[in-house]
Amino acid sequence: ADVLTLGVNDFDIFAGLNGDSSDKIGLEIDGATLGFLLAKEKTGEKREWSTISAKADNASFVGINNITMSASDISLKLNQSANDNSLLDFTTEVLVDTGTGIAVVLDMKSSEGELLEVSADTQLNLFNFFAFDGKVSLEKKIENVNVYGETNPVSADKLQIVVQSADAFAGLNYGSSDAIGLELSDVNFNLGIFADRANNSTRSWTTLEADVGGAAFVGLDGLTVGIQTLEVAINKVASDGTVLDTATL
């Protein structure tokens, strides 16, 4: 196969409008490091595979008044399959040179299937009405899961969204002494969606675990509403009535 690699380190990106002016609107990314590999089969079906591993110090959306969206400690991994669903395997790591003495490591495994992993420490403020601050991650890959009543593990496509140690606010005048609304602290959230990969199978399972360290309604004199601990657990059955063993996830 023909192989092309590209490595860059500590670069800044802007995508949007009016990039050279004070009126710019768009996405700014600072301190990014990226390793990219593209492979193309020279004979036969001439399949193509691509893989990316990237990190960035900071990212923010700029130019819209009263909307703040920013992130730090950003990480991205992508392993894209060819048109026949085959994948590159990096069980033996590949280093992509950035030309600055720093190499980007590609370590994805084909056994995980087509892979997408994104994570970042995220801050969001919409018109001082809704605010969020916490670590968010998304993962899409193949994973073996255990189903109650079945002897063998089931190969499933997994989509997982995780929120860790987050604080949130919904109400009015966020960030001021006149704030009125619902405050949540130390929020953890784990949503998993699993689809059976067996031929002609329509089974899928959904799991959710969430807990809140504290919750309070603030800003109204004479009204006190508080929660010290709140936990939620959901394990939704598939169309055939089967349930995942969440203790093994």
XYZ file of N, CA and C in Angstrom:
747
model
N 0.844 -1.198 0.000
C 0.000 0.000 0.000
C 0.879 1.247 0.000
N 0.362 2.288 -0.630
C 0.996 3.598 -0.529
C 0.545 4.245 0.779
N 1.498 4.832 1.510
C 1.197 5.413 2.817
C 1.656 6.865 2.845
N 0.764 7.745 3.274
C 1.077 9.162 3.452
C 0.873 9.508 4.917
N 1.867 10.147 5.530
C 1.722 10.613 6.907
C 1.941 12.117 6.967
N 1.249 12.745 7.888
C 1.386 14.180 8.117
C 1.386 14.423 9.615
N 2.394 15.127 10.106
C 2.459 15.459 11.513
C 2.711 16.937 11.713
N 1.970 17.566 12.604
C 2.156 18.985 12.917
C 2.068 19.155 14.427
N 2.778 20.156 14.927
C 2.838 20.361 16.371
C 2.695 21.837 16.709
N 1.906 22.112 17.757
C 1.758 23.454 18.322
C 1.334 24.481 17.266
N 0.248 24.175 16.561
C -0.261 25.132 15.579
C -1.640 25.631 15.991
N -2.009 26.795 15.468
C -3.283 27.434 15.777
C -4.164 27.424 14.535
N -5.469 27.299 14.755
C -6.426 27.215 13.649
C -7.585 28.163 13.912
N -8.078 28.778 12.855
C -9.349 29.506 12.923
C -10.208 29.083 11.742
N -11.471 28.770 12.006
C -12.420 28.449 10.950
C -13.681 29.269 11.182
N -14.021 30.105 10.222
C -15.199 30.951 10.376
C -15.153 32.141 9.441
N -15.667 33.276 9.905
C -15.787 34.484 9.095
C -14.917 35.596 9.664
N -14.404 36.453 8.782
C -13.668 37.671 9.183
C -12.480 37.358 10.086
N -11.706 36.351 9.695
C -10.628 35.870 10.545
C -9.565 36.890 10.876
N -9.371 37.903 10.015
C -8.318 38.892 10.241
C -8.820 40.170 10.909
N -10.054 40.157 11.388
C -10.619 41.382 11.958
C -11.101 41.147 13.383
N -11.462 42.251 14.042
C -11.995 42.146 15.405
C -13.430 41.635 15.413
N -14.034 41.517 14.210
C -15.418 41.047 14.105
C -15.497 39.570 13.733
N -14.435 38.843 13.934
C -14.432 37.445 13.503
C -15.454 36.618 14.281
N -16.021 35.664 13.573
C -17.003 34.751 14.148
C -16.608 33.340 13.735
N -16.369 32.474 14.705
C -16.014 31.113 14.349
C -15.297 30.376 15.461
N -14.604 29.319 15.072
C -13.936 28.433 16.015
C -12.437 28.676 15.997
N -11.870 28.949 17.181
C -10.427 29.109 17.341
C -9.875 27.917 18.118
N -8.772 27.354 17.610
C -8.100 26.252 18.289
C -6.641 26.635 18.470
N -6.137 26.482 19.698
C -4.766 26.863 20.022
C -3.965 25.653 20.488
N -2.686 25.635 20.113
C -1.772 24.618 20.617
C -2.122 23.215 20.195
N -2.426 23.030 18.908
C -2.853 21.720 18.422
C -1.670 20.893 17.928
N -1.744 19.595 18.188
C -0.776 18.621 17.687
C -1.551 17.510 16.996
N -1.105 17.125 15.790
C -1.896 16.191 14.995
C -0.991 15.217 14.263
N -1.416 13.955 14.253
C -0.790 12.933 13.432
C -1.828 12.298 12.540
N -1.554 12.252 11.237
C -2.516 11.740 10.251
C -1.824 10.705 9.375
N -2.501 9.591 9.132
C -1.975 8.553 8.247
C -3.052 8.146 7.255
N -2.686 8.136 5.991
C -3.576 7.696 4.921
C -2.889 6.573 4.166
N -3.562 5.443 4.012
C -3.016 4.294 3.286
C -3.958 3.922 2.149
N -3.369 3.639 0.968
C -4.167 3.270 -0.202
C -3.581 2.015 -0.832
N -4.428 1.023 -1.004
C -4.033 -0.242 -1.605
C -3.641 -0.020 -3.067
N -2.529 -0.599 -3.478
C -2.009 -0.342 -4.825
C -2.645 -1.248 -5.873
N -3.133 -2.400 -5.478
C -3.737 -3.345 -6.424
C -5.103 -3.780 -5.910
N -5.749 -4.668 -6.640
C -7.029 -5.209 -6.186
C -8.117 -4.150 -6.106
N -8.760 -4.057 -4.972
C -9.880 -3.142 -4.807
C -9.444 -1.699 -4.567
N -8.134 -1.485 -4.356
C -7.592 -0.150 -4.098
C -8.314 0.537 -2.931
N -8.395 -0.218 -1.843
C -9.045 0.294 -0.638
C -8.229 1.426 -0.015
N -8.923 2.280 0.760
C -8.267 3.385 1.455
C -8.643 3.371 2.934
N -7.639 3.655 3.782
C -7.857 3.745 5.221
C -7.249 5.050 5.722
N -7.847 5.622 6.765
C -7.289 6.844 7.346
C -7.381 6.782 8.866
N -6.378 7.392 9.502
C -6.281 7.395 10.953
C -5.787 8.758 11.414
N -6.397 9.268 12.495
C -6.003 10.566 13.044
C -5.885 10.446 14.561
N -4.848 11.043 15.099
C -4.734 11.251 16.539
C -4.352 12.708 16.741
N -5.107 13.417 17.565
C -4.859 14.857 17.727
C -5.156 15.289 19.151
N -4.452 16.343 19.569
C -4.705 16.988 20.851
C -4.617 18.493 20.664
N -5.291 19.229 21.545
C -5.209 20.688 21.507
C -5.322 21.226 22.919
N -4.622 22.340 23.167
C -4.664 22.954 24.493
C -6.015 23.600 24.760
N -6.494 24.393 23.790
C -7.724 25.156 23.998
C -8.490 25.308 22.692
N -9.791 25.475 22.824
C -10.647 25.805 21.690
C -11.802 26.654 22.193
N -12.251 27.596 21.373
C -13.375 28.439 21.783
C -14.116 28.935 20.561
N -15.400 29.161 20.749
C -16.220 29.762 19.707
C -16.352 31.244 20.027
N -15.974 32.095 19.089
C -15.907 33.532 19.348
C -16.831 34.294 18.403
N -17.234 35.489 18.857
C -17.904 36.421 17.968
C -19.398 36.554 18.132
N -20.007 35.781 19.006
C -21.450 35.892 19.234
C -21.666 36.352 20.664
N -22.273 37.517 20.820
C -22.486 38.081 22.147
C -23.359 37.170 23.008
N -22.976 37.060 24.275
C -23.750 36.340 25.289
C -23.741 34.827 25.102
N -22.879 34.330 24.208
C -22.700 32.887 24.081
C -21.220 32.582 24.259
N -20.914 31.755 25.243
C -19.532 31.353 25.491
C -19.436 29.841 25.389
N -18.582 29.386 24.473
C -18.316 27.959 24.345
C -16.814 27.776 24.252
N -16.241 27.048 25.196
C -14.806 26.838 25.184
C -14.481 25.452 25.710
N -13.270 24.993 25.375
C -12.830 23.676 25.811
C -11.322 23.687 25.976
N -10.829 22.815 26.837
C -9.397 22.657 27.054
C -9.083 21.172 27.195
N -7.788 20.852 27.091
C -7.344 19.460 27.196
C -8.149 18.575 26.242
N -8.114 18.930 24.962
C -8.931 18.276 23.943
C -8.162 17.112 23.322
N -8.856 15.995 23.141
C -8.231 14.807 22.562
C -9.168 14.192 21.526
N -8.588 13.734 20.404
C -9.365 13.104 19.335
C -8.603 11.910 18.795
N -9.309 10.784 18.633
C -8.766 9.627 17.939
C -9.805 9.119 16.942
N -9.336 8.791 15.748
C -10.241 8.313 14.694
C -9.522 7.241 13.891
N -10.182 6.101 13.708
C -9.680 5.038 12.836
C -10.787 4.695 11.851
N -10.637 5.150 10.618
C -11.695 5.072 9.606
C -11.497 3.837 8.739
N -12.561 3.065 8.547
C -12.475 1.830 7.778
C -12.519 2.098 6.278
N -12.093 1.096 5.508
C -12.246 1.135 4.055
C -13.683 0.768 3.689
N -13.964 0.770 2.370
C -15.347 0.511 1.946
C -15.791 -0.927 2.193
N -14.851 -1.833 2.515
C -15.228 -3.206 2.858
C -15.221 -3.441 4.365
N -15.161 -2.343 5.128
C -15.168 -2.356 6.598
C -13.871 -2.865 7.223
N -12.833 -3.102 6.422
C -11.537 -3.474 6.993
C -10.872 -2.251 7.608
N -9.936 -2.504 8.535
C -9.312 -1.433 9.302
C -7.806 -1.643 9.413
N -7.087 -0.557 9.562
C -5.685 -0.644 9.913
C -5.559 -1.033 11.383
N -4.506 -1.786 11.700
C -4.274 -2.210 13.070
C -2.927 -1.668 13.540
N -2.949 -0.969 14.687
C -1.739 -0.378 15.241
C -1.406 -1.013 16.592
N -1.600 -2.356 16.679
C -1.165 -3.055 17.874
C 0.317 -2.789 18.105
N 1.081 -2.767 17.006
C 2.445 -2.240 17.051
C 2.356 -0.758 16.719
N 2.680 0.080 17.680
C 2.463 1.522 17.531
C 3.251 2.095 16.358
N 2.650 3.090 15.719
C 3.316 3.845 14.664
C 3.496 5.277 15.149
N 4.686 5.827 14.969
C 4.988 7.198 15.364
C 4.981 8.094 14.137
N 4.212 9.180 14.208
C 4.158 10.157 13.120
C 4.986 11.371 13.535
N 6.032 11.650 12.774
C 6.951 12.736 13.100
C 6.303 14.083 12.774
N 6.437 15.043 13.682
C 5.907 16.388 13.453
C 6.982 17.368 12.982
N 8.229 16.888 12.910
C 9.316 17.756 12.486
C 9.845 18.666 13.567
N 9.340 18.497 14.798
C 9.781 19.356 15.914
C 10.401 18.542 17.040
N 10.695 17.267 16.758
C 11.216 16.396 17.802
C 10.140 15.724 18.622
N 8.894 16.030 18.335
C 7.747 15.421 19.018
C 6.993 14.552 18.014
N 6.713 13.316 18.388
C 5.988 12.396 17.521
C 4.600 12.115 18.082
N 3.655 11.906 17.189
C 2.293 11.546 17.576
C 2.153 10.035 17.470
N 1.621 9.409 18.509
C 1.499 7.952 18.570
C 0.145 7.519 17.996
N 0.183 6.581 17.046
C -1.025 5.916 16.560
C -1.048 4.520 17.166
N -2.077 4.215 17.968
C -2.119 2.945 18.696
C -3.497 2.286 18.647
N -4.333 2.650 17.666
C -5.661 2.061 17.570
C -5.573 0.593 17.155
N -6.529 -0.197 17.607
C -6.552 -1.621 17.298
C -7.770 -1.955 16.447
N -7.570 -2.773 15.420
C -8.670 -3.116 14.519
C -9.774 -3.878 15.239
N -9.430 -4.567 16.344
C -10.441 -5.323 17.090
C -11.499 -4.409 17.710
N -11.188 -3.119 17.847
C -12.147 -2.163 18.397
C -13.120 -1.649 17.340
N -12.906 -2.046 16.090
C -13.771 -1.588 15.012
C -13.467 -0.150 14.639
N -14.340 0.418 13.817
C -14.181 1.814 13.428
C -14.299 2.675 14.685
N -13.244 3.411 14.981
C -13.118 4.049 16.291
C -13.257 5.556 16.186
N -14.009 6.121 17.134
C -14.058 7.567 17.322
C -14.034 7.837 18.816
N -13.032 8.588 19.266
C -12.936 9.005 20.664
C -12.683 10.502 20.714
N -13.516 11.218 21.471
C -13.351 12.654 21.647
C -13.550 12.962 23.124
N -12.664 13.787 23.693
C -12.859 14.209 25.080
C -12.322 15.620 25.257
N -12.910 16.354 26.199
C -12.483 17.730 26.469
C -13.087 18.205 27.779
N -12.367 19.093 28.450
C -12.944 19.855 29.558
C -13.723 21.008 28.933
N -15.015 21.055 29.190
C -15.913 21.919 28.427
C -16.588 22.953 29.308
N -16.663 24.182 28.792
C -17.389 25.254 29.466
C -18.394 25.860 28.470
N -19.608 26.067 28.956
C -20.678 26.587 28.101
C -21.532 27.567 28.887
N -21.827 28.719 28.265
C -22.724 29.704 28.869
C -23.600 30.283 27.770
N -24.901 30.072 27.882
C -25.860 30.577 26.897
C -26.697 31.677 27.533
N -26.368 32.924 27.173
C -27.158 34.091 27.576
C -27.342 34.187 29.101
N -26.385 33.660 29.861
C -26.486 33.628 31.326
C -27.750 32.915 31.805
N -28.305 32.077 30.922
C -29.496 31.304 31.266
C -29.137 29.857 31.565
N -28.230 29.306 30.766
C -27.778 27.932 31.002
C -26.259 27.919 30.982
N -25.657 27.285 31.999
C -24.205 27.198 32.092
C -23.804 25.777 32.457
N -22.644 25.375 31.931
C -22.145 24.014 32.158
C -20.625 24.057 32.211
N -20.047 23.295 33.135
C -18.596 23.218 33.262
C -18.235 21.809 33.716
N -17.586 21.039 32.836
C -17.227 19.673 33.196
C -16.511 18.967 32.065
N -16.055 17.770 32.321
C -15.361 16.961 31.324
C -16.375 16.118 30.562
N -16.309 16.182 29.236
C -17.225 15.445 28.373
C -16.407 14.554 27.445
N -16.830 13.319 27.276
C -16.159 12.420 26.345
C -17.191 11.611 25.570
N -16.814 11.265 24.338
C -17.655 10.449 23.459
C -16.779 9.361 22.870
N -17.301 8.144 22.854
C -16.539 7.024 22.308
C -17.459 6.151 21.468
N -16.969 5.788 20.275
C -17.696 4.866 19.398
C -16.725 3.786 18.963
N -17.055 2.526 19.303
C -16.196 1.412 18.910
C -16.961 0.099 19.083
N -16.292 -1.017 18.747
C -16.863 -2.340 18.958
C -16.428 -2.853 20.327
N -17.374 -3.450 21.057
C -17.048 -3.976 22.387
C -17.878 -5.227 22.651
N -17.286 -6.194 23.332
C -18.020 -7.384 23.755
C -18.792 -7.073 25.034
N -20.078 -7.433 25.052
C -20.921 -7.208 26.225
C -21.538 -8.531 26.655
N -21.878 -8.605 27.932
C -22.506 -9.808 28.480
C -24.005 -9.584 28.639
N -24.788 -10.558 28.178
C -26.250 -10.509 28.250
C -26.717 -11.561 29.240
N -27.573 -11.156 30.164
C -28.101 -12.112 31.138
C -28.772 -13.284 30.420
N -28.448 -14.515 30.857
C -29.065 -15.702 30.288
C -28.357 -16.255 29.075
N -27.308 -15.577 28.604
C -26.565 -16.058 27.439
C -25.140 -16.379 27.856
N -24.631 -17.512 27.380
C -23.313 -17.990 27.810
C -22.177 -17.181 27.209
N -22.267 -16.855 25.927
C -21.168 -16.209 25.224
C -21.361 -14.693 25.151
N -20.272 -13.938 25.227
C -20.376 -12.481 25.051
C -20.913 -12.135 23.663
N -21.533 -10.982 23.571
C -22.106 -10.498 22.311
C -21.256 -9.338 21.797
N -20.878 -9.412 20.529
C -20.145 -8.305 19.905
C -21.140 -7.205 19.541
N -20.868 -5.989 20.036
C -21.822 -4.887 19.852
C -21.102 -3.619 19.419
N -21.792 -2.812 18.622
C -21.344 -1.452 18.335
C -21.735 -0.580 19.520
N -20.755 0.090 20.103
C -21.001 0.892 21.301
C -20.877 2.373 21.008
N -21.850 3.141 21.497
C -21.749 4.591 21.531
C -21.914 5.008 22.981
N -20.899 5.680 23.505
C -20.911 6.045 24.923
C -20.647 7.538 25.081
N -21.459 8.186 25.900
C -21.283 9.598 26.228
C -21.137 9.701 27.740
N -20.039 10.330 28.174
C -19.732 10.409 29.595
C -19.507 11.861 29.994
N -20.105 12.260 31.106
C -19.872 13.570 31.719
C -19.338 13.320 33.126
N -18.241 14.005 33.467
C -17.605 13.775 34.762
C -17.438 15.076 35.533
N -17.786 15.017 36.821
C -17.531 16.105 37.780
C -17.964 17.462 37.234
N -19.177 17.526 36.741
C -19.671 18.752 36.103
C -20.519 19.576 37.060
N -20.515 20.873 36.828
C -21.430 21.792 37.496
C -22.326 22.422 36.433
N -23.580 22.663 36.788
C -24.515 23.215 35.812
C -25.467 24.188 36.503
N -26.000 25.110 35.700
C -26.972 26.089 36.194
C -27.995 26.340 35.107
N -29.263 26.444 35.499
C -30.327 26.822 34.577
C -31.222 27.830 35.284
N -31.362 29.008 34.692
C -32.173 30.045 35.316
C -31.848 31.409 34.747
N -31.802 32.414 35.609
C -31.574 33.791 35.188
C -30.340 34.373 35.878
N -29.636 35.267 35.177
C -28.539 36.068 35.743
C -27.399 35.222 36.285
N -27.027 34.168 35.532
C -25.928 33.314 35.974
C -24.654 34.136 36.175
N -23.931 33.806 37.220
C -22.667 34.467 37.482
C -22.772 35.757 38.275
N -23.978 36.158 38.638
C -24.156 37.386 39.403
C -24.780 37.072 40.755
N -24.795 38.092 41.627
C -25.404 37.914 42.947
C -26.926 37.852 42.857
N -27.478 38.180 41.668
C -28.932 38.147 41.474
C -29.394 36.879 40.772
N -28.547 35.857 40.711
C -28.905 34.627 40.020
C -30.119 33.962 40.651
N -31.016 33.498 39.772
C -32.206 32.767 40.206
C -32.311 31.513 39.356
N -32.320 30.358 39.993
C -32.454 29.146 39.201
C -31.960 27.915 39.925
N -31.753 26.867 39.159
C -31.361 25.562 39.691
C -29.864 25.359 39.488
N -29.162 25.086 40.583
C -27.736 24.793 40.535
C -27.512 23.313 40.812
N -26.687 22.684 39.965
C -26.296 21.290 40.164
C -24.782 21.240 40.326
N -24.303 20.403 41.229
C -22.867 20.274 41.439
C -22.459 18.810 41.411
N -21.228 18.580 40.960
C -20.623 17.255 40.918
C -21.540 16.255 40.199
N -21.874 16.596 38.957
C -22.753 15.757 38.138
C -21.907 14.746 37.361
N -22.300 13.483 37.425
C -21.666 12.425 36.637
C -22.745 11.693 35.847
N -22.437 11.412 34.581
C -23.454 10.906 33.659
C -22.771 9.947 32.701
N -23.326 8.748 32.556
C -22.743 7.744 31.670
C -23.869 7.080 30.886
N -23.953 7.409 29.605
C -24.974 6.855 28.719
C -24.309 5.915 27.725
N -24.803 4.686 27.636
C -24.277 3.719 26.681
C -25.385 3.153 25.808
N -25.124 3.103 24.512
C -26.046 2.490 23.558
C -25.279 1.382 22.839
N -25.813 0.162 22.888
C -25.124 -1.007 22.352
C -26.029 -1.704 21.337
N -25.524 -1.930 20.127
C -26.293 -2.588 19.070
C -25.621 -3.905 18.705
N -26.373 -4.984 18.756
C -25.874 -6.316 18.421
C -25.387 -6.322 16.968
N -24.145 -6.802 16.740
C -23.560 -6.789 15.409
C -23.872 -8.053 14.619
N -24.576 -9.014 15.206
C -24.902 -10.250 14.495
C -25.790 -9.943 13.296
N -25.612 -10.724 12.225
C -26.405 -10.525 11.009
C -27.897 -10.611 11.309
N -28.633 -9.650 10.745
C -30.102 -9.599 10.852
C -30.602 -9.354 12.270
N -29.719 -9.032 13.181
C -30.156 -8.752 14.548
C -30.658 -7.313 14.652
N -31.755 -7.140 15.356
C -32.292 -5.798 15.614
C -32.163 -5.434 17.096
N -31.430 -6.260 17.850
C -31.314 -6.011 19.283
C -30.414 -4.815 19.578
N -30.852 -3.994 20.495
C -30.000 -2.924 21.016
C -30.383 -2.691 22.467
N -29.405 -2.251 23.241
C -29.610 -2.023 24.658
C -29.138 -0.613 25.015
N -29.800 -0.013 25.991
C -29.419 1.319 26.463
C -29.231 1.269 27.965
N -28.112 1.808 28.424
C -27.853 1.889 29.858
C -27.556 3.340 30.232
N -27.961 3.714 31.414
C -27.701 5.063 31.911
C -27.428 5.002 33.398
N -26.320 5.601 33.789
C -26.023 5.795 35.207
C -25.704 7.268 35.416
N -26.337 7.882 36.399
C -26.120 9.298 36.666
C -26.223 9.555 38.157
N -25.421 10.485 38.625
C -25.549 10.902 40.021
C -25.218 12.379 40.138
N -25.834 13.016 41.108
C -25.644 14.439 41.367
C -25.221 14.590 42.816
N -24.074 15.257 43.026
C -23.589 15.443 44.386
C -24.427 16.408 45.184
N -24.989 17.422 44.509
C -25.824 18.399 45.202
C -26.666 19.187 44.226
N -27.814 19.623 44.673
C -28.706 20.438 43.856
C -29.445 21.411 44.765
N -29.630 22.629 44.270
C -30.321 23.628 45.073
C -30.978 24.654 44.172
N -32.127 25.154 44.597
C -32.776 26.271 43.910
C -32.373 27.540 44.652
N -31.781 28.484 43.922
C -31.213 29.669 44.565
C -31.891 30.929 44.058
N -31.861 31.968 44.896
C -32.243 33.299 44.442
C -33.612 33.783 44.847
N -34.414 32.948 45.460
C -35.751 33.370 45.885
C -35.814 33.368 47.411
N -36.019 34.546 47.991
C -36.112 34.644 49.442
C -37.298 33.846 49.960
N -37.073 33.114 50.996
C -38.147 32.356 51.617
C -38.368 30.988 51.017
N -37.618 30.664 49.932
C -37.766 29.346 49.311
C -36.428 28.626 49.370
N -36.424 27.453 49.997
C -35.212 26.655 50.081
C -35.516 25.253 49.579
N -34.822 24.864 48.506
C -34.950 23.520 47.962
C -33.541 22.977 47.778
N -33.247 21.850 48.388
C -31.898 21.300 48.283
C -31.916 19.792 48.220
N -30.930 19.233 47.479
C -30.745 17.793 47.389
C -29.270 17.510 47.630
N -28.979 16.598 48.520
C -27.581 16.287 48.809
C -27.035 15.239 47.855
N -27.788 14.196 47.579
C -27.334 13.137 46.679
C -28.520 12.612 45.885
N -28.318 12.473 44.573
C -29.344 11.925 43.694
C -28.687 10.939 42.748
N -29.231 9.724 42.656
C -28.678 8.710 41.775
C -29.767 8.146 40.880
N -29.402 7.897 39.616
C -30.329 7.326 38.637
C -29.620 6.185 37.921
N -30.303 5.049 37.762
C -29.751 3.918 37.009
C -30.852 3.337 36.135
N -30.559 3.206 34.837
C -31.532 2.671 33.875
C -30.838 1.586 33.059
N -31.501 0.458 32.887
C -31.004 -0.625 32.036
C -32.175 -1.077 31.169
N -32.229 -0.545 29.955
C -33.384 -0.755 29.091
C -33.245 -2.061 28.315
N -34.322 -2.851 28.290
C -34.294 -4.150 27.618
C -34.298 -3.981 26.112
N -33.785 -5.010 25.420
C -33.829 -5.048 23.966
C -35.195 -5.526 23.501
N -35.367 -5.580 22.179
C -36.684 -5.943 21.619
C -37.062 -7.388 21.938
N -36.059 -8.225 22.255
C -36.373 -9.621 22.603
C -36.445 -9.844 24.096
N -36.413 -8.763 24.879
C -36.553 -8.863 26.321
C -35.262 -9.113 27.063
N -34.125 -9.184 26.376
C -32.852 -9.427 27.047
C -32.313 -8.135 27.656
N -31.437 -8.318 28.661
C -30.869 -7.194 29.410
C -29.368 -7.394 29.540
N -28.614 -6.303 29.479
C -27.165 -6.385 29.659
C -26.804 -6.563 31.124
N -25.684 -7.226 31.350
C -25.091 -7.309 32.676
C -24.216 -6.072 32.842
N -24.760 -5.031 33.454
C -24.052 -3.753 33.542
C -22.853 -3.824 34.471
N -22.794 -4.813 35.338
C -21.650 -4.927 36.255
C -20.367 -5.227 35.504
N -20.479 -5.732 34.271
C -19.287 -6.085 33.495
C -18.929 -5.044 32.448
N -19.683 -3.948 32.378
C -19.393 -2.921 31.367
C -18.190 -2.081 31.778
